Amino acid sequence: MFDSLRKNRYADKFEKFDLYFDQLSKWLEAHPLSDLDFSQDTHWIYAIFHAFQNLAEVCADIAAMILKDEDHIPKDNYSNYLSLYDYKIISKNSQQTLQKINGLRNRV
């Protein structure tokens, strides 16, 4: 069972996830990437990319926390998502999606 400090850490991560997801969703709705002029809308591009990177990082943090709490050794993000699938904590689709998000974050 988790102590209150660990529960608070998860709650903090999920709060950040919600914040970054909401920001990203609102900004992409208001400023679709296909409509942005990369020479004039640099601030929106940076804001959207930064929110995406933060969202991806929170997902990676949560994955590592889950593995640690399940007495598994966290490794790199890509391996952690595979481990979560191997330990039947997430679905294959979720594992693949998280790995794609991680790969995109690395390219951004």
mmCIF file of N, CA and C in Angstrom:
data_model
loop_
_atom_site.group_PDB
_atom_site.id
_atom_site.type_symbol
_atom_site.label_atom_id
_atom_site.label_comp_id
_atom_site.label_asym_id
_atom_site.label_seq_id
_atom_site.Cartn_x
_atom_site.Cartn_y
_atom_site.Cartn_z
ATOM 1 N N MET A 1 0.843 -1.190 0.000
ATOM 2 C CA MET A 1 0.000 0.000 0.000
ATOM 3 C C MET A 1 0.885 1.249 0.000
ATOM 4 N N PHE A 2 0.374 2.326 -0.558
ATOM 5 C CA PHE A 2 1.136 3.563 -0.650
ATOM 6 C C PHE A 2 0.990 4.384 0.623
ATOM 7 N N ASP A 3 2.056 5.066 0.979
ATOM 8 C CA ASP A 3 1.937 6.034 2.059
ATOM 9 C C ASP A 3 1.367 7.329 1.479
ATOM 10 N N SER A 4 1.027 8.252 2.351
ATOM 11 C CA SER A 4 0.372 9.481 1.877
ATOM 12 C C SER A 4 1.300 10.314 0.995
ATOM 13 N N LEU A 5 2.591 10.271 1.252
ATOM 14 C CA LEU A 5 3.542 11.012 0.424
ATOM 15 C C LEU A 5 3.540 10.485 -1.010
ATOM 16 N N ARG A 6 3.499 9.162 -1.145
ATOM 17 C CA ARG A 6 3.493 8.562 -2.487
ATOM 18 C C ARG A 6 2.175 8.874 -3.197
ATOM 19 N N LYS A 7 1.074 8.798 -2.478
ATOM 20 C CA LYS A 7 -0.228 9.144 -3.066
ATOM 21 C C LYS A 7 -0.224 10.590 -3.556
ATOM 22 N N ASN A 8 0.367 11.471 -2.754
ATOM 23 C CA ASN A 8 0.447 12.877 -3.152
ATOM 24 C C ASN A 8 1.308 13.052 -4.395
ATOM 25 N N ARG A 9 2.360 12.255 -4.499
ATOM 26 C CA ARG A 9 3.233 12.339 -5.680
ATOM 27 C C ARG A 9 2.464 11.928 -6.936
ATOM 28 N N TYR A 10 1.681 10.844 -6.831
ATOM 29 C CA TYR A 10 0.847 10.438 -7.967
ATOM 30 C C TYR A 10 -0.177 11.525 -8.287
ATOM 31 N N ALA A 11 -0.820 12.051 -7.256
ATOM 32 C CA ALA A 11 -1.828 13.098 -7.471
ATOM 33 C C ALA A 11 -1.206 14.303 -8.170
ATOM 34 N N ASP A 12 0.002 14.675 -7.764
ATOM 35 C CA ASP A 12 0.708 15.791 -8.395
ATOM 36 C C ASP A 12 0.975 15.500 -9.868
ATOM 37 N N LYS A 13 1.413 14.289 -10.163
ATOM 38 C CA LYS A 13 1.698 13.919 -11.558
ATOM 39 C C LYS A 13 0.421 13.962 -12.398
ATOM 40 N N PHE A 14 -0.679 13.453 -11.853
ATOM 41 C CA PHE A 14 -1.932 13.460 -12.612
ATOM 42 C C PHE A 14 -2.494 14.876 -12.765
ATOM 43 N N GLU A 15 -2.277 15.726 -11.775
ATOM 44 C CA GLU A 15 -2.662 17.136 -11.926
ATOM 45 C C GLU A 15 -1.887 17.783 -13.065
ATOM 46 N N LYS A 16 -0.586 17.523 -13.108
ATOM 47 C CA LYS A 16 0.239 18.067 -14.186
ATOM 48 C C LYS A 16 -0.200 17.508 -15.534
ATOM 49 N N PHE A 17 -0.511 16.210 -15.568
ATOM 50 C CA PHE A 17 -0.992 15.605 -16.807
ATOM 51 C C PHE A 17 -2.232 16.341 -17.298
ATOM 52 N N ASP A 18 -3.196 16.531 -16.400
ATOM 53 C CA ASP A 18 -4.432 17.234 -16.770
ATOM 54 C C ASP A 18 -4.148 18.647 -17.269
ATOM 55 N N LEU A 19 -3.272 19.360 -16.580
ATOM 56 C CA LEU A 19 -2.925 20.726 -16.974
ATOM 57 C C LEU A 19 -2.313 20.753 -18.372
ATOM 58 N N TYR A 20 -1.298 19.915 -18.605
ATOM 59 C CA TYR A 20 -0.623 19.913 -19.904
ATOM 60 C C TYR A 20 -1.549 19.429 -21.015
ATOM 61 N N PHE A 21 -2.377 18.436 -20.710
ATOM 62 C CA PHE A 21 -3.310 17.932 -21.716
ATOM 63 C C PHE A 21 -4.324 19.006 -22.090
ATOM 64 N N ASP A 22 -4.863 19.689 -21.077
ATOM 65 C CA ASP A 22 -5.824 20.765 -21.338
ATOM 66 C C ASP A 22 -5.186 21.893 -22.145
ATOM 67 N N GLN A 23 -3.969 22.287 -21.764
ATOM 68 C CA GLN A 23 -3.270 23.334 -22.513
ATOM 69 C C GLN A 23 -3.066 22.916 -23.964
ATOM 70 N N LEU A 24 -2.539 21.731 -24.146
ATOM 71 C CA LEU A 24 -2.255 21.243 -25.492
ATOM 72 C C LEU A 24 -3.529 21.181 -26.326
ATOM 73 N N SER A 25 -4.590 20.649 -25.752
ATOM 74 C CA SER A 25 -5.861 20.534 -26.476
ATOM 75 C C SER A 25 -6.403 21.901 -26.885
ATOM 76 N N LYS A 26 -6.412 22.843 -25.944
ATOM 77 C CA LYS A 26 -6.924 24.188 -26.235
ATOM 78 C C LYS A 26 -6.078 24.886 -27.293
ATOM 79 N N TRP A 27 -4.770 24.797 -27.140
ATOM 80 C CA TRP A 27 -3.885 25.483 -28.079
ATOM 81 C C TRP A 27 -3.963 24.883 -29.471
ATOM 82 N N LEU A 28 -4.060 23.560 -29.548
ATOM 83 C CA LEU A 28 -4.164 22.928 -30.872
ATOM 84 C C LEU A 28 -5.513 23.215 -31.526
ATOM 85 N N GLU A 29 -6.551 23.319 -30.702
ATOM 86 C CA GLU A 29 -7.868 23.653 -31.253
ATOM 87 C C GLU A 29 -7.864 25.085 -31.795
ATOM 88 N N ALA A 30 -7.257 25.984 -31.051
ATOM 89 C CA ALA A 30 -7.218 27.392 -31.464
ATOM 90 C C ALA A 30 -6.190 27.651 -32.562
ATOM 91 N N HIS A 31 -5.142 26.843 -32.589
ATOM 92 C CA HIS A 31 -4.036 27.059 -33.533
ATOM 93 C C HIS A 31 -3.570 25.718 -34.109
ATOM 94 N N PRO A 32 -4.361 25.112 -35.003
ATOM 95 C CA PRO A 32 -3.926 23.837 -35.595
ATOM 96 C C PRO A 32 -2.563 24.000 -36.272
ATOM 97 N N LEU A 33 -1.715 22.997 -36.109
ATOM 98 C CA LEU A 33 -0.370 23.084 -36.685
ATOM 99 C C LEU A 33 -0.411 23.351 -38.181
ATOM 100 N N SER A 34 -1.412 22.807 -38.856
ATOM 101 C CA SER A 34 -1.501 23.002 -40.307
ATOM 102 C C SER A 34 -1.798 24.455 -40.684
ATOM 103 N N ASP A 35 -2.338 25.234 -39.739
ATOM 104 C CA ASP A 35 -2.661 26.641 -40.006
ATOM 105 C C ASP A 35 -1.554 27.604 -39.589
ATOM 106 N N LEU A 36 -0.564 27.111 -38.870
ATOM 107 C CA LEU A 36 0.479 27.997 -38.357
ATOM 108 C C LEU A 36 1.516 28.312 -39.423
ATOM 109 N N ASP A 37 1.950 29.541 -39.401
ATOM 110 C CA ASP A 37 3.048 29.984 -40.260
ATOM 111 C C ASP A 37 4.320 29.886 -39.419
ATOM 112 N N PHE A 38 5.181 28.951 -39.775
ATOM 113 C CA PHE A 38 6.352 28.673 -38.949
ATOM 114 C C PHE A 38 7.323 29.849 -38.855
ATOM 115 N N SER A 39 7.187 30.829 -39.720
ATOM 116 C CA SER A 39 8.066 31.999 -39.628
ATOM 117 C C SER A 39 7.454 33.112 -38.780
ATOM 118 N N GLN A 40 6.125 33.078 -38.582
ATOM 119 C CA GLN A 40 5.466 34.157 -37.846
ATOM 120 C C GLN A 40 4.838 33.712 -36.530
ATOM 121 N N ASP A 41 4.511 32.444 -36.400
ATOM 122 C CA ASP A 41 3.811 31.951 -35.213
ATOM 123 C C ASP A 41 4.723 31.135 -34.303
ATOM 124 N N THR A 42 5.959 31.535 -34.228
ATOM 125 C CA THR A 42 6.957 30.777 -33.475
ATOM 126 C C THR A 42 6.550 30.567 -32.022
ATOM 127 N N HIS A 43 5.970 31.584 -31.394
ATOM 128 C CA HIS A 43 5.594 31.462 -29.984
ATOM 129 C C HIS A 43 4.545 30.371 -29.779
ATOM 130 N N TRP A 44 3.583 30.240 -30.706
ATOM 131 C CA TRP A 44 2.582 29.183 -30.574
ATOM 132 C C TRP A 44 3.192 27.812 -30.832
ATOM 133 N N ILE A 45 4.085 27.749 -31.765
ATOM 134 C CA ILE A 45 4.747 26.475 -32.062
ATOM 135 C C ILE A 45 5.543 26.013 -30.852
ATOM 136 N N TYR A 46 6.314 26.914 -30.257
ATOM 137 C CA TYR A 46 7.083 26.561 -29.062
ATOM 138 C C TYR A 46 6.160 26.174 -27.907
ATOM 139 N N ALA A 47 5.080 26.906 -27.727
ATOM 140 C CA ALA A 47 4.145 26.609 -26.639
ATOM 141 C C ALA A 47 3.529 25.224 -26.811
ATOM 142 N N ILE A 48 3.088 24.916 -28.018
ATOM 143 C CA ILE A 48 2.471 23.618 -28.293
ATOM 144 C C ILE A 48 3.488 22.496 -28.115
ATOM 145 N N PHE A 49 4.679 22.669 -28.671
ATOM 146 C CA PHE A 49 5.711 21.637 -28.536
ATOM 147 C C PHE A 49 6.113 21.452 -27.076
ATOM 148 N N HIS A 50 6.211 22.539 -26.333
ATOM 149 C CA HIS A 50 6.596 22.451 -24.925
ATOM 150 C C HIS A 50 5.526 21.721 -24.112
ATOM 151 N N ALA A 51 4.271 22.032 -24.350
ATOM 152 C CA ALA A 51 3.188 21.343 -23.644
ATOM 153 C C ALA A 51 3.210 19.850 -23.967
ATOM 154 N N PHE A 52 3.462 19.514 -25.234
ATOM 155 C CA PHE A 52 3.547 18.106 -25.624
ATOM 156 C C PHE A 52 4.715 17.417 -24.924
ATOM 157 N N GLN A 53 5.865 18.065 -24.898
ATOM 158 C CA GLN A 53 7.033 17.485 -24.229
ATOM 159 C C GLN A 53 6.768 17.283 -22.739
ATOM 160 N N ASN A 54 6.130 18.251 -22.105
ATOM 161 C CA ASN A 54 5.793 18.116 -20.686
ATOM 162 C C ASN A 54 4.823 16.966 -20.459
ATOM 163 N N LEU A 55 3.844 16.843 -21.325
ATOM 164 C CA LEU A 55 2.874 15.754 -21.223
ATOM 165 C C LEU A 55 3.567 14.402 -21.366
ATOM 166 N N ALA A 56 4.452 14.284 -22.333
ATOM 167 C CA ALA A 56 5.191 13.035 -22.541
ATOM 168 C C ALA A 56 6.070 12.711 -21.336
ATOM 169 N N GLU A 57 6.669 13.726 -20.751
ATOM 170 C CA GLU A 57 7.541 13.516 -19.588
ATOM 171 C C GLU A 57 6.747 13.037 -18.377
ATOM 172 N N VAL A 58 5.559 13.588 -18.178
ATOM 173 C CA VAL A 58 4.717 13.146 -17.072
ATOM 174 C C VAL A 58 4.322 11.681 -17.270
ATOM 175 N N CYS A 59 3.996 11.297 -18.491
ATOM 176 C CA CYS A 59 3.677 9.890 -18.768
ATOM 177 C C CYS A 59 4.858 8.993 -18.418
ATOM 178 N N ALA A 60 6.053 9.424 -18.783
ATOM 179 C CA ALA A 60 7.260 8.651 -18.483
ATOM 180 C C ALA A 60 7.486 8.554 -16.975
ATOM 181 N N ASP A 61 7.268 9.649 -16.269
ATOM 182 C CA ASP A 61 7.432 9.644 -14.809
ATOM 183 C C ASP A 61 6.454 8.677 -14.148
ATOM 184 N N ILE A 62 5.203 8.713 -14.587
ATOM 185 C CA ILE A 62 4.187 7.830 -14.010
ATOM 186 C C ILE A 62 4.532 6.374 -14.293
ATOM 187 N N ALA A 63 4.989 6.079 -15.499
ATOM 188 C CA ALA A 63 5.377 4.706 -15.842
ATOM 189 C C ALA A 63 6.492 4.217 -14.927
ATOM 190 N N ALA A 64 7.503 5.044 -14.720
ATOM 191 C CA ALA A 64 8.618 4.663 -13.845
ATOM 192 C C ALA A 64 8.146 4.482 -12.403
ATOM 193 N N MET A 65 7.255 5.348 -11.955
ATOM 194 C CA MET A 65 6.728 5.228 -10.596
ATOM 195 C C MET A 65 5.969 3.922 -10.414
ATOM 196 N N ILE A 66 5.138 3.575 -11.397
ATOM 197 C CA ILE A 66 4.368 2.330 -11.314
ATOM 198 C C ILE A 66 5.307 1.135 -11.247
ATOM 199 N N LEU A 67 6.310 1.108 -12.108
ATOM 200 C CA LEU A 67 7.255 -0.011 -12.089
ATOM 201 C C LEU A 67 7.950 -0.114 -10.737
ATOM 202 N N LYS A 68 8.387 1.003 -10.208
ATOM 203 C CA LYS A 68 9.054 0.989 -8.905
ATOM 204 C C LYS A 68 8.115 0.475 -7.822
ATOM 205 N N ASP A 69 6.869 0.933 -7.849
ATOM 206 C CA ASP A 69 5.898 0.513 -6.839
ATOM 207 C C ASP A 69 5.511 -0.957 -6.972
ATOM 208 N N GLU A 70 5.723 -1.514 -8.157
ATOM 209 C CA GLU A 70 5.463 -2.940 -8.384
ATOM 210 C C GLU A 70 6.739 -3.773 -8.203
ATOM 211 N N ASP A 71 7.761 -3.165 -7.609
ATOM 212 C CA ASP A 71 9.045 -3.825 -7.321
ATOM 213 C C ASP A 71 9.802 -4.255 -8.566
ATOM 214 N N HIS A 72 9.706 -3.447 -9.611
ATOM 215 C CA HIS A 72 10.487 -3.655 -10.824
ATOM 216 C C HIS A 72 11.432 -2.461 -10.971
ATOM 217 N N ILE A 73 12.546 -2.691 -11.608
ATOM 218 C CA ILE A 73 13.535 -1.627 -11.773
ATOM 219 C C ILE A 73 13.213 -0.818 -13.031
ATOM 220 N N PRO A 74 12.907 0.473 -12.864
ATOM 221 C CA PRO A 74 12.672 1.314 -14.045
ATOM 222 C C PRO A 74 13.958 1.482 -14.849
ATOM 223 N N LYS A 75 13.783 1.580 -16.154
ATOM 224 C CA LYS A 75 14.921 1.785 -17.054
ATOM 225 C C LYS A 75 14.628 3.018 -17.897
ATOM 226 N N ASP A 76 14.958 2.976 -19.165
ATOM 227 C CA ASP A 76 14.627 4.095 -20.046
ATOM 228 C C ASP A 76 13.129 4.065 -20.366
ATOM 229 N N ASN A 77 12.606 5.173 -20.847
ATOM 230 C CA ASN A 77 11.167 5.303 -21.081
ATOM 231 C C ASN A 77 10.625 4.217 -22.003
ATOM 232 N N TYR A 78 11.305 3.983 -23.113
ATOM 233 C CA TYR A 78 10.848 2.995 -24.090
ATOM 234 C C TYR A 78 10.739 1.616 -23.439
ATOM 235 N N SER A 79 11.756 1.233 -22.684
ATOM 236 C CA SER A 79 11.753 -0.062 -21.996
ATOM 237 C C SER A 79 10.688 -0.114 -20.908
ATOM 238 N N ASN A 80 10.483 0.998 -20.220
ATOM 239 C CA ASN A 80 9.467 1.030 -19.168
ATOM 240 C C ASN A 80 8.078 0.757 -19.727
ATOM 241 N N TYR A 81 7.771 1.325 -20.885
ATOM 242 C CA TYR A 81 6.457 1.081 -21.484
ATOM 243 C C TYR A 81 6.315 -0.381 -21.889
ATOM 244 N N LEU A 82 7.379 -0.954 -22.402
ATOM 245 C CA LEU A 82 7.359 -2.374 -22.750
ATOM 246 C C LEU A 82 7.184 -3.221 -21.494
ATOM 247 N N SER A 83 7.861 -2.862 -20.416
ATOM 248 C CA SER A 83 7.724 -3.598 -19.153
ATOM 249 C C SER A 83 6.303 -3.513 -18.613
ATOM 250 N N LEU A 84 5.699 -2.339 -18.698
ATOM 251 C CA LEU A 84 4.311 -2.206 -18.236
ATOM 252 C C LEU A 84 3.391 -3.142 -19.006
ATOM 253 N N TYR A 85 3.646 -3.294 -20.292
ATOM 254 C CA TYR A 85 2.868 -4.242 -21.094
ATOM 255 C C TYR A 85 3.204 -5.679 -20.691
ATOM 256 N N ASP A 86 4.485 -5.993 -20.586
ATOM 257 C CA ASP A 86 4.907 -7.356 -20.235
ATOM 258 C C ASP A 86 4.338 -7.799 -18.889
ATOM 259 N N TYR A 87 4.225 -6.871 -17.941
ATOM 260 C CA TYR A 87 3.675 -7.187 -16.619
ATOM 261 C C TYR A 87 2.149 -7.067 -16.590
ATOM 262 N N LYS A 88 1.549 -6.885 -17.770
ATOM 263 C CA LYS A 88 0.093 -6.816 -17.929
ATOM 264 C C LYS A 88 -0.541 -5.656 -17.147
ATOM 265 N N ILE A 89 0.179 -4.546 -17.106
ATOM 266 C CA ILE A 89 -0.327 -3.348 -16.445
ATOM 267 C C ILE A 89 -1.034 -2.448 -17.455
ATOM 268 N N ILE A 90 -0.556 -2.452 -18.696
ATOM 269 C CA ILE A 90 -1.199 -1.694 -19.768
ATOM 270 C C ILE A 90 -1.395 -2.604 -20.976
ATOM 271 N N SER A 91 -2.261 -2.184 -21.879
ATOM 272 C CA SER A 91 -2.530 -2.951 -23.102
ATOM 273 C C SER A 91 -1.414 -2.749 -24.124
ATOM 274 N N LYS A 92 -1.393 -3.608 -25.117
ATOM 275 C CA LYS A 92 -0.420 -3.484 -26.207
ATOM 276 C C LYS A 92 -0.608 -2.143 -26.923
ATOM 277 N N ASN A 93 -1.853 -1.762 -27.157
ATOM 278 C CA ASN A 93 -2.137 -0.488 -27.817
ATOM 279 C C ASN A 93 -1.588 0.690 -27.004
ATOM 280 N N SER A 94 -1.796 0.660 -25.689
ATOM 281 C CA SER A 94 -1.275 1.730 -24.835
ATOM 282 C C SER A 94 0.245 1.759 -24.865
ATOM 283 N N GLN A 95 0.861 0.588 -24.823
ATOM 284 C CA GLN A 95 2.324 0.501 -24.869
ATOM 285 C C GLN A 95 2.856 1.112 -26.160
ATOM 286 N N GLN A 96 2.258 0.751 -27.270
ATOM 287 C CA GLN A 96 2.719 1.265 -28.564
ATOM 288 C C GLN A 96 2.491 2.770 -28.676
ATOM 289 N N THR A 97 1.356 3.234 -28.190
ATOM 290 C CA THR A 97 1.059 4.669 -28.232
ATOM 291 C C THR A 97 2.052 5.454 -27.385
ATOM 292 N N LEU A 98 2.326 4.970 -26.180
ATOM 293 C CA LEU A 98 3.284 5.652 -25.312
ATOM 294 C C LEU A 98 4.686 5.662 -25.919
ATOM 295 N N GLN A 99 5.063 4.573 -26.567
ATOM 296 C CA GLN A 99 6.375 4.532 -27.213
ATOM 297 C C GLN A 99 6.441 5.511 -28.387
ATOM 298 N N LYS A 100 5.341 5.646 -29.116
ATOM 299 C CA LYS A 100 5.306 6.622 -30.213
ATOM 300 C C LYS A 100 5.391 8.047 -29.675
ATOM 301 N N ILE A 101 4.679 8.310 -28.586
ATOM 302 C CA ILE A 101 4.736 9.632 -27.956
ATOM 303 C C ILE A 101 6.163 9.930 -27.513
ATOM 304 N N ASN A 102 6.807 8.940 -26.905
ATOM 305 C CA ASN A 102 8.188 9.119 -26.458
ATOM 306 C C ASN A 102 9.115 9.403 -27.640
ATOM 307 N N GLY A 103 8.935 8.673 -28.724
ATOM 308 C CA GLY A 103 9.758 8.894 -29.910
ATOM 309 C C GLY A 103 9.542 10.268 -30.511
ATOM 310 N N LEU A 104 8.286 10.700 -30.551
ATOM 311 C CA LEU A 104 7.987 12.032 -31.081
ATOM 312 C C LEU A 104 8.569 13.115 -30.183
ATOM 313 N N ARG A 105 8.449 12.910 -28.880
ATOM 314 C CA ARG A 105 9.024 13.885 -27.941
ATOM 315 C C ARG A 105 10.527 14.028 -28.169
ATOM 316 N N ASN A 106 11.197 12.923 -28.411
ATOM 317 C CA ASN A 106 12.643 12.973 -28.652
ATOM 318 C C ASN A 106 12.978 13.728 -29.936
ATOM 319 N N ARG A 107 12.084 13.672 -30.908
ATOM 320 C CA ARG A 107 12.320 14.379 -32.172
ATOM 321 C C ARG A 107 11.973 15.859 -32.083
ATOM 322 N N VAL A 108 11.035 16.198 -31.210
ATOM 323 C CA VAL A 108 10.633 17.601 -31.048
ATOM 324 C C VAL A 108 11.736 18.308 -30.306
#
